[in-house]
Backbone as a ProteinNet text record, in pm:
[ID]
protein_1_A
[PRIMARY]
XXXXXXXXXXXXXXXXXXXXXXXXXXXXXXXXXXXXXXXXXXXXXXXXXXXXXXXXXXXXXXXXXXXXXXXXXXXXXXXXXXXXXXXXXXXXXXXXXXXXXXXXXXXXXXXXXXXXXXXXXX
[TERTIARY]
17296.9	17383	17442.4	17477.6	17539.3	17703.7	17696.4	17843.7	17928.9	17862.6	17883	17909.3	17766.9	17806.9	17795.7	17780.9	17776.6	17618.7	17557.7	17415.9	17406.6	17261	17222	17186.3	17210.2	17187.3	17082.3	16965.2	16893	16859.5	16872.3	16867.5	16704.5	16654.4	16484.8	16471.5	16418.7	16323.6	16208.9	16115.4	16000	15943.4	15877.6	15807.6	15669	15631.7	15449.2	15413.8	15256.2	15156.2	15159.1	15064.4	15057.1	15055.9	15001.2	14956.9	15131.4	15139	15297	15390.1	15381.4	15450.7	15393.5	15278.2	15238.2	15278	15289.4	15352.8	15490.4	15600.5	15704.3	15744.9	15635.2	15718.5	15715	15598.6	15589.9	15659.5	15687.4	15830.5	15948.4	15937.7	16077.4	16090.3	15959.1	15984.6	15978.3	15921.3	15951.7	16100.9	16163.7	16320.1	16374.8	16361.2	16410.5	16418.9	16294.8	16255.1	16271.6	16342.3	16363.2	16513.3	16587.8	16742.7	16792.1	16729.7	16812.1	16851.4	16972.9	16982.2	16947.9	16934.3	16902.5	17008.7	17040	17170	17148.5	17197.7	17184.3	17236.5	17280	17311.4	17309.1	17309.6	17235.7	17421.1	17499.5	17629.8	17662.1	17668.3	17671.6	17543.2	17426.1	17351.3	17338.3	17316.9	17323.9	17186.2	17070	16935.3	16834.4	16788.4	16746.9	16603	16541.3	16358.7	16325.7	16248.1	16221.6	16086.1	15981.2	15820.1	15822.8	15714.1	15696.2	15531.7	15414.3	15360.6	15338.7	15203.7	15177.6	15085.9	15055.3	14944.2	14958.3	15050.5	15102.7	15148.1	15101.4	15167.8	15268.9	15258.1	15401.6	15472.9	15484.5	15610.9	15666.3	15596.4	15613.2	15686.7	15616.2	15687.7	15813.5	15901.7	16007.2	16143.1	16049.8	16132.5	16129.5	16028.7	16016.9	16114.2	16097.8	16186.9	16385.6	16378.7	16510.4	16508.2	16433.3	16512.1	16542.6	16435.4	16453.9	16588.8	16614.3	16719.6	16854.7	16853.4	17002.9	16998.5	16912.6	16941.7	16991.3	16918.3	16989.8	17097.6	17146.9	17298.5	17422.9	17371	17459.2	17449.9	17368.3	17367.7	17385.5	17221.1	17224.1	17088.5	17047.4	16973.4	16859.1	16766.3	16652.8	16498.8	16436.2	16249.1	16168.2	16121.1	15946.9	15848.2	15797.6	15663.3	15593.2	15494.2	15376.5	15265	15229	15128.6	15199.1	15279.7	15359.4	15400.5	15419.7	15447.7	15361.6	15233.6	15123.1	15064.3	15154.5	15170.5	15332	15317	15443.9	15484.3	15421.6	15435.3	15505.4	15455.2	15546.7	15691.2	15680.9	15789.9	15906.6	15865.6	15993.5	16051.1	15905.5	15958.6	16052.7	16009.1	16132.6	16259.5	16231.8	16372.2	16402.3	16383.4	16417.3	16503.7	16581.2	16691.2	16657.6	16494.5	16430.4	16451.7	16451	16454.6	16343.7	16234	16094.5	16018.2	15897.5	15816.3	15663.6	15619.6	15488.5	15420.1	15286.4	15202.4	15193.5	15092.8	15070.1	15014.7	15073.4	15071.5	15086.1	15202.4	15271.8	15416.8	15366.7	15505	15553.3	15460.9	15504.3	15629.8	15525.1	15623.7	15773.9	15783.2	15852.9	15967.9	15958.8	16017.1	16052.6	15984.6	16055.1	16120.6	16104.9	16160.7	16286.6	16297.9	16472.3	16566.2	16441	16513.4	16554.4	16469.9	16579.5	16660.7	16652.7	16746.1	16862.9	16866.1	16985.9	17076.9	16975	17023.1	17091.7	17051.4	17110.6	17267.4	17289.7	17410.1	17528.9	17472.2	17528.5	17641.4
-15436.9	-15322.4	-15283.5	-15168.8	-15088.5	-15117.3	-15118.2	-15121.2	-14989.6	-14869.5	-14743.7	-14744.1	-14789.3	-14759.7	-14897.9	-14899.7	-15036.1	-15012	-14885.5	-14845.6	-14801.7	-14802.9	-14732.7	-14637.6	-14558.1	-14396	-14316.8	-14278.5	-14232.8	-14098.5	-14010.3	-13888.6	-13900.5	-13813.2	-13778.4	-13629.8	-13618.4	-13462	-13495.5	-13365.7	-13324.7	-13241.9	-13225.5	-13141.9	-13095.7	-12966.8	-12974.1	-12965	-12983.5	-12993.1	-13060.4	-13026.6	-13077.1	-13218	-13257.1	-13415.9	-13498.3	-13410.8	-13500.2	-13496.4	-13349.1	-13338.9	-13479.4	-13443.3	-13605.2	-13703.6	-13736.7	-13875	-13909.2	-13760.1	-13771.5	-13794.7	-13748	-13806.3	-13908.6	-13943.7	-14112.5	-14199	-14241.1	-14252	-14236	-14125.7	-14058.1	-14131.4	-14195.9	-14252.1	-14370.6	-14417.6	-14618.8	-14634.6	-14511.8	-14575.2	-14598.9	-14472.2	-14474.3	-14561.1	-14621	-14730.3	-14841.7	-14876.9	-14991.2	-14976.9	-14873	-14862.5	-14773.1	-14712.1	-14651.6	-14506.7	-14443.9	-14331.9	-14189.9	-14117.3	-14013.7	-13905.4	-13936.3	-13782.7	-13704.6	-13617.5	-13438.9	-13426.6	-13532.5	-13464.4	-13619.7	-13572.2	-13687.7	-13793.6	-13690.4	-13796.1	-13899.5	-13866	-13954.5	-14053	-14018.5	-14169.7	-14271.6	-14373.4	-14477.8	-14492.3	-14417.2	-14419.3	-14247.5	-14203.2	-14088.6	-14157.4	-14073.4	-14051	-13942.9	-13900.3	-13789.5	-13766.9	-13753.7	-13706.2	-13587.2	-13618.2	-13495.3	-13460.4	-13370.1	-13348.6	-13330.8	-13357.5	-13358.7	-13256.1	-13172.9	-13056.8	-12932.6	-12931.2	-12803.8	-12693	-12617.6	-12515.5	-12412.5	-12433.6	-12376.4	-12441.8	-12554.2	-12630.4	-12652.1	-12629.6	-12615.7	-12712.7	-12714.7	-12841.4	-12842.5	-12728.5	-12720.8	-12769.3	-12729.2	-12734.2	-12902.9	-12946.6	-13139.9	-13151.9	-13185.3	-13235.5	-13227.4	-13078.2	-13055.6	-13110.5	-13143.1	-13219.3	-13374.4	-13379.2	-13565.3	-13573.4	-13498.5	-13499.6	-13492.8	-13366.3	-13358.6	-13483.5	-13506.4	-13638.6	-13768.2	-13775.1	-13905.3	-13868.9	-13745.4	-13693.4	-13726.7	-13691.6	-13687.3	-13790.5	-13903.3	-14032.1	-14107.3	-14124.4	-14260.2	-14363.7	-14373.8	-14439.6	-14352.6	-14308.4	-14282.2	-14331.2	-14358.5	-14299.7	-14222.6	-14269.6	-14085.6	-14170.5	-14087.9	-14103.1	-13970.7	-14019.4	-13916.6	-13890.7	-13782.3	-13753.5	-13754	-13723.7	-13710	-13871	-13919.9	-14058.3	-14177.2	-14083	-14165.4	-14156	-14042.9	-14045.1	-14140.6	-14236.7	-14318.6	-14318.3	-14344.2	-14333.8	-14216.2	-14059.7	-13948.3	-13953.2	-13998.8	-13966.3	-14085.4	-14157.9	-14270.7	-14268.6	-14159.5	-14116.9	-13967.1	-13940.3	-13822.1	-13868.7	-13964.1	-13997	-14159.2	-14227.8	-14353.9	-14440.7	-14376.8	-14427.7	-14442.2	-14393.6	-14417.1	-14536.4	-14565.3	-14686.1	-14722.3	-14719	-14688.6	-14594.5	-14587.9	-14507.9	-14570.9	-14467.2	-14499.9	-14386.2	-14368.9	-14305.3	-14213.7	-14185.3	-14151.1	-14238.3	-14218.7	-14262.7	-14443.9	-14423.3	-14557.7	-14620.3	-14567.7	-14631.7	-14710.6	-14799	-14965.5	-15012.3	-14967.9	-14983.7	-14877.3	-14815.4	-14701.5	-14749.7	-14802.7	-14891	-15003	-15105.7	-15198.4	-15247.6	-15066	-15052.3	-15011.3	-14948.9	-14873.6	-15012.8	-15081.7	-15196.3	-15318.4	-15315.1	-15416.4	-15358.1	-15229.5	-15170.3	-15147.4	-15133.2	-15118.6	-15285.8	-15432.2	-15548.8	-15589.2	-15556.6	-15542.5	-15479.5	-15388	-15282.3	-15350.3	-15435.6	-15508.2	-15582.8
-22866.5	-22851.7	-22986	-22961.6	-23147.7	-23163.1	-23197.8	-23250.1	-23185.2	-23215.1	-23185.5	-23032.9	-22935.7	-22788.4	-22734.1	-22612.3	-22548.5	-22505.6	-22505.5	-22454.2	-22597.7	-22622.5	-22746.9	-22744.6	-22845.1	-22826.2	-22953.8	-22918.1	-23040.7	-23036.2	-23151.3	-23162	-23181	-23151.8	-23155	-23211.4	-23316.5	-23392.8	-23327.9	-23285.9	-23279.9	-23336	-23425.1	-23506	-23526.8	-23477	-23522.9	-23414.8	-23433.8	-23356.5	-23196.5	-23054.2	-22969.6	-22955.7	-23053.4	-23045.3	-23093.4	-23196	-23221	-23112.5	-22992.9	-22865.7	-22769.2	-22780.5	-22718.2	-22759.1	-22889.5	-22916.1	-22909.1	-22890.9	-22895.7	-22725	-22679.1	-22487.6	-22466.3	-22483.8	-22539	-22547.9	-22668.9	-22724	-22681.8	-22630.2	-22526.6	-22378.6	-22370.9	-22212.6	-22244.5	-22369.5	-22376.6	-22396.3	-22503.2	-22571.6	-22385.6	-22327.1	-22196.4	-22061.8	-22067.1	-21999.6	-22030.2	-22162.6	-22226	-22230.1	-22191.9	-22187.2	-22282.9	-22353.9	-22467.7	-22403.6	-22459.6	-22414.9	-22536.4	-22477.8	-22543.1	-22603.8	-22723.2	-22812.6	-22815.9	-22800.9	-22819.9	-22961.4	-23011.2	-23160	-23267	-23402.3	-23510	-23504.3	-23544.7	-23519.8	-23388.1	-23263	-23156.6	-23172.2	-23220.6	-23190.7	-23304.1	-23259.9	-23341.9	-23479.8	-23439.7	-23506	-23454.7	-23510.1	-23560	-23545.5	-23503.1	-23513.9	-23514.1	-23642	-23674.7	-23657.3	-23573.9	-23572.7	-23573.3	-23690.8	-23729.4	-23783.9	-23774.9	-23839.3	-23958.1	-24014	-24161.6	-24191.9	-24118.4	-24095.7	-24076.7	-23946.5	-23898.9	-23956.6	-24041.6	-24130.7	-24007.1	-23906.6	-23841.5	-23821.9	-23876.8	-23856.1	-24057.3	-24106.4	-24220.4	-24309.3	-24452.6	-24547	-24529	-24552.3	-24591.6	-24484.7	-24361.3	-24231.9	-24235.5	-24273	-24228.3	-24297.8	-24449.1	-24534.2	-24484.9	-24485.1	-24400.6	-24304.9	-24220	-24124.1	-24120.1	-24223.4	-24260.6	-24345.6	-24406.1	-24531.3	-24431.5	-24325.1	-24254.1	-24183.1	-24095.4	-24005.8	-24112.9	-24224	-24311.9	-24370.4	-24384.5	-24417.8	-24305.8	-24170.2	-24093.3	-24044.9	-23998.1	-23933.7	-24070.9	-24157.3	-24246.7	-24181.4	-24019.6	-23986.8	-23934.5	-24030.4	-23962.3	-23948	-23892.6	-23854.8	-23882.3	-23991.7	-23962.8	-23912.5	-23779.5	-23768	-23742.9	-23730.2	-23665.2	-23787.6	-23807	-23918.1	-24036.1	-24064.8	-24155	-24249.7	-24159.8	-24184.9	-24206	-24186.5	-24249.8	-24403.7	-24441.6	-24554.5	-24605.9	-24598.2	-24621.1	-24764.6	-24893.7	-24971	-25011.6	-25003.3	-24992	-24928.2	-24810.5	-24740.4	-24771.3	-24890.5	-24933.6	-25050.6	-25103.8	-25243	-25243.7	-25108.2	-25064.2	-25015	-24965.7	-24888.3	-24892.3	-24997.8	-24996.6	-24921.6	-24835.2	-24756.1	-24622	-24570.1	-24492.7	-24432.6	-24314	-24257.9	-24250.4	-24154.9	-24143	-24143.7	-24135.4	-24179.3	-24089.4	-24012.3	-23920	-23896.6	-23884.3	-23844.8	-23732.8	-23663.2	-23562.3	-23453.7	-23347.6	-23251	-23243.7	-23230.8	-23346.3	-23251.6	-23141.2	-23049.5	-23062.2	-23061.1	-23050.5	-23175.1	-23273.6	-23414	-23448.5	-23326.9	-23365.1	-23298.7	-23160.2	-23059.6	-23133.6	-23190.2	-23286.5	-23373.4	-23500.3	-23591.9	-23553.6	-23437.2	-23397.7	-23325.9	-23252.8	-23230	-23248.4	-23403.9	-23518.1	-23557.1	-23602.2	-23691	-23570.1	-23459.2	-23396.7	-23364.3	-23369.9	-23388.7	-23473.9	-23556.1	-23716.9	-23736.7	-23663.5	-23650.2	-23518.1	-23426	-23317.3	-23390.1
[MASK]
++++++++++++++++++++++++++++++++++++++++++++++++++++++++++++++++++++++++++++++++++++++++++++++++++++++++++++++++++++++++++

């Protein structure tokens, strides 16, 4: 449990392409099924996951970065996955304060990484 709630609470970005929508329900139904609750905003939760595409020119460079940058402004604890995050190297030299960093279709690790990093914060 977080320090913050007695339930844990994680803010989730979705960004991009169908497939990243797929990986983000995903995700959205393990944190859920495993107990975590879901924030409507980056301050109330305890950890931030940001998926996002690495392709999608309608979801666009500029829009990712911003959103990786506000969520680590306003929380401090975030996640990239998805396509985007399989470029890891980029996305640490953008945002070094990254917590983790995973691929696509990467639940497992995405689920593990939020749930050390929320042990850690207990």
């Amino acid at each position: 449990m977080s320090k913050k709630h007695p339930v844990p609470r994680v803010g989730f970005v979705s960004l991009g392409c169908p497939k990243a929508t797929v990986d983000s329900e995903h995700i959205l139904t393990r944190l859920r099924a495993e107990g975590y609750l879901i924030s409507s905003s980056y301050q109330d939760a305890d950890l931030v996951i940001v998926n996002t595409c690495g392709f999608d020119r309608q979801c666009g460079w500029k829009s990712r970065w911003m959103r990786s940058r506000e969520a680590l402004a306003e929380n401090g604890k975030v996640i990239v996955t998805g396509c985007l995050g399989a470029k890891g190297d980029v996305v640490r030299q953008a945002h070094p304060k990254v917590l983790a960093v995973t691929g696509p279709h990467a639940a497992d690790e995405v689920i593990g990484s939020g749930a050390s990093t929320l042990a850690k914060t207990a």
